[in-house]
Coordinates of C-alpha atoms in Angstrom, one line a residue:
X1 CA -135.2 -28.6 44.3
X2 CA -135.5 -27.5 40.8
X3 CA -133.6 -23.8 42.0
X4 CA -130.5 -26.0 43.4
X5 CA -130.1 -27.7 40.9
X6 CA -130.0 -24.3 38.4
X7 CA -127.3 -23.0 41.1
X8 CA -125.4 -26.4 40.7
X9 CA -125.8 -26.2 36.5
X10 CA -124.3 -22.7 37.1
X11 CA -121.7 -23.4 39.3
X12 CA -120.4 -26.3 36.9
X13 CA -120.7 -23.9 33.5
X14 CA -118.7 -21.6 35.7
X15 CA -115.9 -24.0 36.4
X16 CA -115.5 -25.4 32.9
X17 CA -115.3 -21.6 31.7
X18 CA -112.7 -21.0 34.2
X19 CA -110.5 -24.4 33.3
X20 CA -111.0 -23.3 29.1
X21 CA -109.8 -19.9 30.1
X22 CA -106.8 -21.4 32.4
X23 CA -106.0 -23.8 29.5
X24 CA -106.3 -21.0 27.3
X25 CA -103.8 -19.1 29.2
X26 CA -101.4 -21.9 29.6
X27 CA -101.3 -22.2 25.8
X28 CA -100.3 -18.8 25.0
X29 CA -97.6 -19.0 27.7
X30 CA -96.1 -22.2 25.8
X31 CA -96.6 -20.8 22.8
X32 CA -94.5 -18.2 23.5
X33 CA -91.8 -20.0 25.7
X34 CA -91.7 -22.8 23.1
X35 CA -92.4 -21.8 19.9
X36 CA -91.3 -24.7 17.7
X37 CA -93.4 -27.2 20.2
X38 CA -92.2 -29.9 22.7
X39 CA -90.9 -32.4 20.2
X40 CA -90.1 -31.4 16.6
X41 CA -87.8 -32.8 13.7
X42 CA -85.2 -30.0 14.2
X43 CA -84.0 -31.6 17.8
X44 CA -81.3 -33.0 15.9
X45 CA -80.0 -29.7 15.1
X46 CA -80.0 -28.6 18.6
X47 CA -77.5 -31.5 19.3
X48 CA -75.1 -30.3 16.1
X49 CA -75.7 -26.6 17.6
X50 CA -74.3 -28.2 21.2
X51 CA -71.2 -29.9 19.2
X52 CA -70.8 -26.6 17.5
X53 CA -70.9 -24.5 20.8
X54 CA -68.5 -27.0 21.8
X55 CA -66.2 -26.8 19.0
X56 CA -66.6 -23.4 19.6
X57 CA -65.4 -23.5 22.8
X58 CA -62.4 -25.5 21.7
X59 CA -61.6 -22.3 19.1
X60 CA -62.4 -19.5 21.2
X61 CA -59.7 -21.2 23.5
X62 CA -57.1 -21.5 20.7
X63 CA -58.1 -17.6 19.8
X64 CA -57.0 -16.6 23.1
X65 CA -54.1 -18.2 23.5
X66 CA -53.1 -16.8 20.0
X67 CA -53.8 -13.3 21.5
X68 CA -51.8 -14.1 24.6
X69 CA -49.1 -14.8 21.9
X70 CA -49.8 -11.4 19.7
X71 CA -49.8 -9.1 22.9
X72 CA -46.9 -10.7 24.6
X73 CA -44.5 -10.2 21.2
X74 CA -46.1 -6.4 21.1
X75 CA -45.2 -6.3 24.5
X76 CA -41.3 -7.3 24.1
X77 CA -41.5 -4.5 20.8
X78 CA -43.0 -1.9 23.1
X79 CA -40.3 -2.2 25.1
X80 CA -37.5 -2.2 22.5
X81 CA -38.8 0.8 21.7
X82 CA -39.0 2.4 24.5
X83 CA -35.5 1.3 25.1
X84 CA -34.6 3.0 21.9
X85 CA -36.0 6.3 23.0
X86 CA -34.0 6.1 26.0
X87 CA -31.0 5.7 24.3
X88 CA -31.6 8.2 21.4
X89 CA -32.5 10.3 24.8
X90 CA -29.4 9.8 25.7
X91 CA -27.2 10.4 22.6
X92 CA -28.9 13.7 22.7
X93 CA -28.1 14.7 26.1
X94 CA -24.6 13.5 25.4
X95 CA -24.6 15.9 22.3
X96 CA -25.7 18.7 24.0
X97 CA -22.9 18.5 26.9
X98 CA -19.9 19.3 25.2
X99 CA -17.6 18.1 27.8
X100 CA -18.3 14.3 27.1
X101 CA -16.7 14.0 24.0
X102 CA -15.4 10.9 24.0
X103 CA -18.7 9.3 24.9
X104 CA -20.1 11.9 22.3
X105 CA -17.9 10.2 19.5
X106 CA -18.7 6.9 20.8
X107 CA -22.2 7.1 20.6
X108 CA -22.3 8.9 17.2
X109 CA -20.7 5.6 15.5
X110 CA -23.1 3.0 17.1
X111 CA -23.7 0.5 19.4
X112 CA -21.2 0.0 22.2
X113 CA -19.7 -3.3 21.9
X114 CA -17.4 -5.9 24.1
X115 CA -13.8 -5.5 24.3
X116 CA -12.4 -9.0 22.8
X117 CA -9.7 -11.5 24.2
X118 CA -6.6 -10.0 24.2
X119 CA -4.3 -9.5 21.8
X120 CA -7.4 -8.9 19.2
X121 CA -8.4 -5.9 20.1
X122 CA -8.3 -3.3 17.5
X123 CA -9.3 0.5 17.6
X124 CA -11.3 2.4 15.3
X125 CA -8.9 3.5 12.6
X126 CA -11.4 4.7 9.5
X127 CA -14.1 7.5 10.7
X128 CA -16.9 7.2 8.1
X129 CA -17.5 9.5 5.2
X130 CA -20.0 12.1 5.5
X131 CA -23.0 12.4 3.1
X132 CA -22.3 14.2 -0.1
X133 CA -24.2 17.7 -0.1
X134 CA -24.4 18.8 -3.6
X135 CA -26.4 22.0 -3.1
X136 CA -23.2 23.7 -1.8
X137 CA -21.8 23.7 -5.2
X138 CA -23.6 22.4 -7.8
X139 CA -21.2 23.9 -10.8
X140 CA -18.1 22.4 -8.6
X141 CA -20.4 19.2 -8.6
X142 CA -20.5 19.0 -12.2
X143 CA -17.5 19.4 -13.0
X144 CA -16.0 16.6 -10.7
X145 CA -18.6 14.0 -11.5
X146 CA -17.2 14.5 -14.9
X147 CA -13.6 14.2 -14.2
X148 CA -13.7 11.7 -10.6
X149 CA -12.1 8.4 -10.9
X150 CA -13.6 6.2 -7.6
X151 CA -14.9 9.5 -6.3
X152 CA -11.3 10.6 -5.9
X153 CA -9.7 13.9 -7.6
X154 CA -6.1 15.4 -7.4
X155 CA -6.0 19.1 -6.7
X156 CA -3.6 21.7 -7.9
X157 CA -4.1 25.5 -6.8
X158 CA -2.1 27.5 -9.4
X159 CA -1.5 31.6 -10.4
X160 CA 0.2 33.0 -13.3
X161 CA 3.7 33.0 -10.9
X162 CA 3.9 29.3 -10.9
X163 CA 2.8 28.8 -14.4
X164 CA 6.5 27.3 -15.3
X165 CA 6.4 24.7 -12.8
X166 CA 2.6 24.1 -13.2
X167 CA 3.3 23.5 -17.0
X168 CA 6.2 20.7 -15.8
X169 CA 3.9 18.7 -13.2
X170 CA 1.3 18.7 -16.2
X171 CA 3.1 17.2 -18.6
X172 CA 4.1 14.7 -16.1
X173 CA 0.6 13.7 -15.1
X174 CA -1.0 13.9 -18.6
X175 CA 2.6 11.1 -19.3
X176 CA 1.3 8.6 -17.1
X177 CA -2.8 9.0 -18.4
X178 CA -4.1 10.1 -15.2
X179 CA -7.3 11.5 -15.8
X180 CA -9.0 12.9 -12.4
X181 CA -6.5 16.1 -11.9
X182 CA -7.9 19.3 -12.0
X183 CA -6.4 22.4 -11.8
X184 CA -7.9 25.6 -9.3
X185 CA -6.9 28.4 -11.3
X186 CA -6.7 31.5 -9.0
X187 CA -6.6 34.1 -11.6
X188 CA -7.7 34.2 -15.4
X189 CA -3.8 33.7 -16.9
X190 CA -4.2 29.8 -15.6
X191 CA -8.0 29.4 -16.6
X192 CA -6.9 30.7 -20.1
X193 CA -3.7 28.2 -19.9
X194 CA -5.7 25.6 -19.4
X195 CA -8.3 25.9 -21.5
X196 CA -5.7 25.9 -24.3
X197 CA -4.1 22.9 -22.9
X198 CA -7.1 20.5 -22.6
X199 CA -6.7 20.5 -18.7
X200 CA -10.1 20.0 -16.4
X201 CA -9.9 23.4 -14.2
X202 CA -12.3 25.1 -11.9
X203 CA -12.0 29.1 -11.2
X204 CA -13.9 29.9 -7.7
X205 CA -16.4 32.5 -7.7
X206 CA -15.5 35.7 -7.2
X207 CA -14.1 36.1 -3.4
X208 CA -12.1 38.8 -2.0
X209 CA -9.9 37.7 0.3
X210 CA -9.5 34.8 -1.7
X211 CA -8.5 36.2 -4.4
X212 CA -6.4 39.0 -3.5
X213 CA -3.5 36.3 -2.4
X214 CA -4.9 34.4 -5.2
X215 CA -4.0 36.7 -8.1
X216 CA -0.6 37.8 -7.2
X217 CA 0.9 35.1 -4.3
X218 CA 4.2 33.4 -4.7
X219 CA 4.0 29.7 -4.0
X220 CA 4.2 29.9 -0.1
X221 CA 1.1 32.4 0.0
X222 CA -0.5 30.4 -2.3
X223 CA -0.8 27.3 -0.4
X224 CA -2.0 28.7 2.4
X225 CA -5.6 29.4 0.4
X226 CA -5.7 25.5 -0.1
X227 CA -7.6 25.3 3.0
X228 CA -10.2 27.2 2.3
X229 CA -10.7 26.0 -1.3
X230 CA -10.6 22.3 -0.1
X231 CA -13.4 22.4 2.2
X232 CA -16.3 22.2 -0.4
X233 CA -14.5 19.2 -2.0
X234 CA -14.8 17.0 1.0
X235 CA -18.2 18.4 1.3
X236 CA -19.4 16.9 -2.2
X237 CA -17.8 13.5 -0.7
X238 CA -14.8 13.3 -2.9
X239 CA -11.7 12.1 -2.1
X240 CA -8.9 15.2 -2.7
X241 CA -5.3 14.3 -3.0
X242 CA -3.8 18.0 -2.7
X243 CA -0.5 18.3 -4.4
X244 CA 1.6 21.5 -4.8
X245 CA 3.1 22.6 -8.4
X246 CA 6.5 22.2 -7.1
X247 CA 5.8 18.4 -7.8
X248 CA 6.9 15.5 -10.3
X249 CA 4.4 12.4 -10.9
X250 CA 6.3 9.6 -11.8
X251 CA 3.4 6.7 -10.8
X252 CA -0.1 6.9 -10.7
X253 CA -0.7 8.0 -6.7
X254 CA -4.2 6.4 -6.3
X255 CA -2.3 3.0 -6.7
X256 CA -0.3 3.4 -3.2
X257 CA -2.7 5.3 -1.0
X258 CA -4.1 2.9 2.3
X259 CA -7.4 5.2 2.5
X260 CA -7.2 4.0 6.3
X261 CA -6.7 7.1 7.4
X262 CA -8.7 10.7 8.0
X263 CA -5.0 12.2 6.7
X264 CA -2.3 10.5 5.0
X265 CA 0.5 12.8 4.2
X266 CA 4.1 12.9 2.7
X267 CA 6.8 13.4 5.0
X268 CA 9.8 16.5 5.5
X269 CA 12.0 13.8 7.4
X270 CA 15.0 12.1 5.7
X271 CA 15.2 8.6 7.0
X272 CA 13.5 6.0 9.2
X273 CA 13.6 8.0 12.9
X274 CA 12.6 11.1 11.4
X275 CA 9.5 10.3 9.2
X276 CA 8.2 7.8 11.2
X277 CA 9.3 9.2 14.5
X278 CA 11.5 8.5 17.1
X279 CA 12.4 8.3 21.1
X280 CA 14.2 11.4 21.6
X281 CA 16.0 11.7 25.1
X282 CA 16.9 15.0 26.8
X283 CA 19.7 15.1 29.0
X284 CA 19.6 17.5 31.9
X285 CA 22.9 16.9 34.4
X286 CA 21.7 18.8 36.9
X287 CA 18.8 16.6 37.6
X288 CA 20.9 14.1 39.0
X289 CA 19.0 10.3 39.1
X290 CA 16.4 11.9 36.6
X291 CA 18.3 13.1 34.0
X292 CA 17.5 11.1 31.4
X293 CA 13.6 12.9 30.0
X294 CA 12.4 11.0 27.2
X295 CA 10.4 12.9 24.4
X296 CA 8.6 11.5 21.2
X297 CA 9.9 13.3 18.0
X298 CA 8.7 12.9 14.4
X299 CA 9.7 15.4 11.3
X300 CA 6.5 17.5 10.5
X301 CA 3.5 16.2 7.8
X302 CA 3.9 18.6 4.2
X303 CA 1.3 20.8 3.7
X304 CA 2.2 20.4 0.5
X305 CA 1.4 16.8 -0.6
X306 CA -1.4 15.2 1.2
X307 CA -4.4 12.9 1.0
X308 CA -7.7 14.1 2.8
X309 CA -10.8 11.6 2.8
X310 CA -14.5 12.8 3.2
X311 CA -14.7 12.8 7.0
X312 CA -16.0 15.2 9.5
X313 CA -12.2 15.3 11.1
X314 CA -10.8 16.2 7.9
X315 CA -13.7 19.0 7.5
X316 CA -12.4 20.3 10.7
X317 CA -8.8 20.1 10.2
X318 CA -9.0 22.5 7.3
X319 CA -11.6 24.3 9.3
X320 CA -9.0 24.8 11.9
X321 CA -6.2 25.7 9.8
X322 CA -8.1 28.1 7.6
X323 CA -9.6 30.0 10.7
X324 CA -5.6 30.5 12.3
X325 CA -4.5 31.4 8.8
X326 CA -7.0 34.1 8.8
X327 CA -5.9 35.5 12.5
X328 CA -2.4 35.6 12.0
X329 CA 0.9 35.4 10.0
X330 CA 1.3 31.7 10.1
X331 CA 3.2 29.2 8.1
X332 CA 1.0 27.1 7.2
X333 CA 2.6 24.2 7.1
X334 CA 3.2 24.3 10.8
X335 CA -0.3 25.5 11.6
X336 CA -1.3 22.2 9.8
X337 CA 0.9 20.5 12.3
X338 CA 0.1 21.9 15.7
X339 CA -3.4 21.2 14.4
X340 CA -2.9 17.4 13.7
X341 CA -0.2 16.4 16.6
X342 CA -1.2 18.7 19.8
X343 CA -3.2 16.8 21.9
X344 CA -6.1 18.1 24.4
X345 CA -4.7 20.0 27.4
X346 CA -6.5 22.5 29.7
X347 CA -8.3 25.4 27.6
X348 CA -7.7 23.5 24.2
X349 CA -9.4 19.9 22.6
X350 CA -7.6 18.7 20.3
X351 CA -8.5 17.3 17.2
X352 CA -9.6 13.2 16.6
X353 CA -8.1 12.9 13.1
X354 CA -6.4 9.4 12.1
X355 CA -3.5 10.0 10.5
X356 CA -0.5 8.4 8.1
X357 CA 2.8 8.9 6.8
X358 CA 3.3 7.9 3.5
X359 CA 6.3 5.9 2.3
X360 CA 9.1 8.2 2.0
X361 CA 10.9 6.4 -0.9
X362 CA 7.8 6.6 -3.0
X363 CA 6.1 10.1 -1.6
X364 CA 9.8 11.8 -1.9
X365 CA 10.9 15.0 -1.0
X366 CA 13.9 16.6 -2.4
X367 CA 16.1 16.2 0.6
X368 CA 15.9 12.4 0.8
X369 CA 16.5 12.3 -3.4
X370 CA 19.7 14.9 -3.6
X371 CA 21.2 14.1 -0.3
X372 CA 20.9 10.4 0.0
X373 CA 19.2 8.4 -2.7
X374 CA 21.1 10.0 -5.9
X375 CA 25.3 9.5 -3.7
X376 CA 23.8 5.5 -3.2
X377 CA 23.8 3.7 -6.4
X378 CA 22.1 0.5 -5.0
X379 CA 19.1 3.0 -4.0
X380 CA 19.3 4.8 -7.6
X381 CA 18.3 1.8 -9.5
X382 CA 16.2 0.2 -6.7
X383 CA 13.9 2.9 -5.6
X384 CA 11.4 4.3 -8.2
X385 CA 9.3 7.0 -6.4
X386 CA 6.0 7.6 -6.9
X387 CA 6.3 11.4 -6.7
X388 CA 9.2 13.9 -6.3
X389 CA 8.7 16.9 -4.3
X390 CA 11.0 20.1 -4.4
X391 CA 10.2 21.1 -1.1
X392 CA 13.6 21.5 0.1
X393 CA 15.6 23.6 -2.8
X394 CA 14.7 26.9 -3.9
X395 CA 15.6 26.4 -7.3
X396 CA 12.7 24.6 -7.7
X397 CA 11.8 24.2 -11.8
X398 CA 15.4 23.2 -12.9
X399 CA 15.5 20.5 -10.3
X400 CA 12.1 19.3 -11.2
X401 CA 13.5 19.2 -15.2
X402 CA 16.2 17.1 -13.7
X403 CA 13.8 14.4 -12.3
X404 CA 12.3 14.2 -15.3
X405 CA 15.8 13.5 -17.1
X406 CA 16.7 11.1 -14.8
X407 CA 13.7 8.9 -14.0
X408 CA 11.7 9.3 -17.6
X409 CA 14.5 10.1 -20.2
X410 CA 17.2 7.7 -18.2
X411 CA 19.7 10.5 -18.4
X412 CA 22.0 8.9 -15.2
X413 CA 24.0 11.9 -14.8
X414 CA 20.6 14.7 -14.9
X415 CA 21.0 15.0 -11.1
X416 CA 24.8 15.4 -10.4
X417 CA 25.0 19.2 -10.7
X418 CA 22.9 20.0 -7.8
X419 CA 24.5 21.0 -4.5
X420 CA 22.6 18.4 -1.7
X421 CA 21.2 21.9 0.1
X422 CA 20.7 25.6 -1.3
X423 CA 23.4 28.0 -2.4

């Protein structure tokens, strides 16, 4: 009896050790699983840490709908862009095939717009000026920042052989205050005249077949060099109005330009029809029902009194000129206007210049003042020109002392002598 019971004591010490070491157990696994107890003052917490995970929620939401927002707008920029690099793509291809010009030209001055209704459509008149390029010249640069008025400049090229009618056309410019002339003198007689004479000059650097027509060219050779000489004007963005020596200013020119216009010239034709042009109809009999061939006439620009502004079609007219000049015995007067009227045919592009004829009672040439305007009394006192060219008379310096009686010192007969052509 007494050994059961010992087994029974045992058994029981057993199974409380057991249970302390279960409960033991259990304890450490709670107090690892729930380390701030069952029930603790900080429950309230986890509610505001609910509300916050909801109103976090409510955020996050906002967040992403925000970034929906961002991405779509990068999206519609992405693709701008890459429509941009297709069209720059494209301008570039264009550029490099020269046959396309006209989509070329197109392209180069911007976006292609909409033709509007009709009746308000209006072309492209005015190319834009090219950016000024001082390195080319920096001494010529100088000189015509100092003289420029508006970024505009008349140019005179002049040799000791016109120094006669040179000194005339000064005296008429320095009369009526204009200040932006300036004189190219071709050879040291002129720089030394002008020096003297308190006139703004330039004298080119030292170039060979410049200056051998230069230095010893009557007036004919010497306008042909205007060409050349003009380019690096244009190129420093100036404004040149070229004028010959064989000229009289009676009015400040800069007042009546319309600067809409690549090249805006004087005019060799006498009235209406030929300086602003005309329908010209050939008759051929033997054609029978087609006859009649109607042809578009105007009298050529002078070479010798025009207005060039800062474009890339003016660069290339002179370009053009200057590189036939150079070939060939050319006038170049008519050289200057193959170059501005022929249009593209087979084996030859024409050039994209806009163009102008000046008023022909203010521009004037000689031919329109001693045949016509001088025999009409009502024109005499009504017309005032702007400038008087002696294009059309050899006896160029007396006639250009006669303008200057009759329009500056009133002398009304100062033009009767003068036969209406040459002698």
């Amino acid at each position: 009896m007494a050994g059961r019971r010992d087994r029974t004591q045992q058994l029981r010490g057993s199974r409380i050790a057991i249970a302390i070491l279960v409960g033991i157990i259990i304890g450490c696994v709670c107090a690892v699983m729930f380390p701030n107890g069952f029930f603790n003052s900080n429950s309230s917490l986890t509610v505001n840490e609910h509300v916050q995970v909801g109103s976090s929620s409510c955020e996050s939401s906002e967040r992403i709908k925000m970034l929906k927002s961002d991405f779509s707008s990068l999206s519609e920029k992405n693709n701008e862009l890459k429509k941009q690099v297709r069209e720059l793509t494209e301008k570039l291809r264009l550029a490099e095939h020269g046959s396309d010009n006209a989509r070329k030209q197109v392209l180069s001055l911007g976006s292609q717009i909409k033709a509007g209704p009709f009746g308000t459509v209006k072309s492209l008149r005015t190319n834009p000026s090219i950016l000024s390029d001082e390195s080319i010249n920096p001494r010529l640069a100088k000189i015509l920042e100092g003289i420029a008025v508006d970024k505009e400049v008349i140019v005179a090229l002049a040799n000791a052989n016109v120094k006669a009618m040179l000194e005339v056309q000064i005296a008429s410019v320095k009369r009526l205050g204009i200040k932006n002339y300036l004189v190219v003198a071709l050879d040291d007689y002129i720089e030394r005249f002008c020096k003297s004479n308190d006139v703004a000059y330039y004298k080119r650097d030292p170039d060979k077949d410049v200056d051998a027509v230069g230095k010893t060219g009557g007036n004919h050779a010497v306008s042909g060099l205007k060409f050349r000489v003009l380019r690096e004007f244009l190129q420093l963005g100036y404004g040149v109005l070229l004028s010959d020596v064989d000229i009289v200013f009676l009015q400040n020119p800069f007042s009546h330009l319309y600067r809409d216009s690549d090249v805006e010239s004087m005019s060799d034709g006498h009235n209406n029809m030929t300086a602003y042009g005309f329908n010209d109809v050939f008759d051929e009999p033997a054609m029978g029902w087609a006859r009649y061939a109607h042809t578009m006439r105007i009298w050529v620009f002078n070479s010798g009194f025009f207005y060039l502004r800062p474009t890339v079609p003016s660069i290339e007219l002179l370009d053009r000129v200057a590189d036939r000049l150079s070939k060939a015995k050319l006038w170049d007067q008519a050289v200057f206007n193959e170059e501005l009227f022929y249009p593209s045919h087979p084996e030859y592009i024409g050039l994209h210049a806009s163009k102008r004829v000046m008023d022909m009672y203010e521009f004037m040439n000689s031919k329109v003042l001693f045949k016509t305007v001088r025999k009409d009394e009502e024109l005499k006192k009504k017309v005032k020109p702007v400038i008087v060219h002696v294009n059309y008379h050899p006896d160029k310096l007396n006639r250009m002392r006669a303008v200057v009686e009759f329009y500056v010192n009133g002398k009304q007969d100062a033009l009767d002598s003068f036969p209406d052509g040459s002698e």
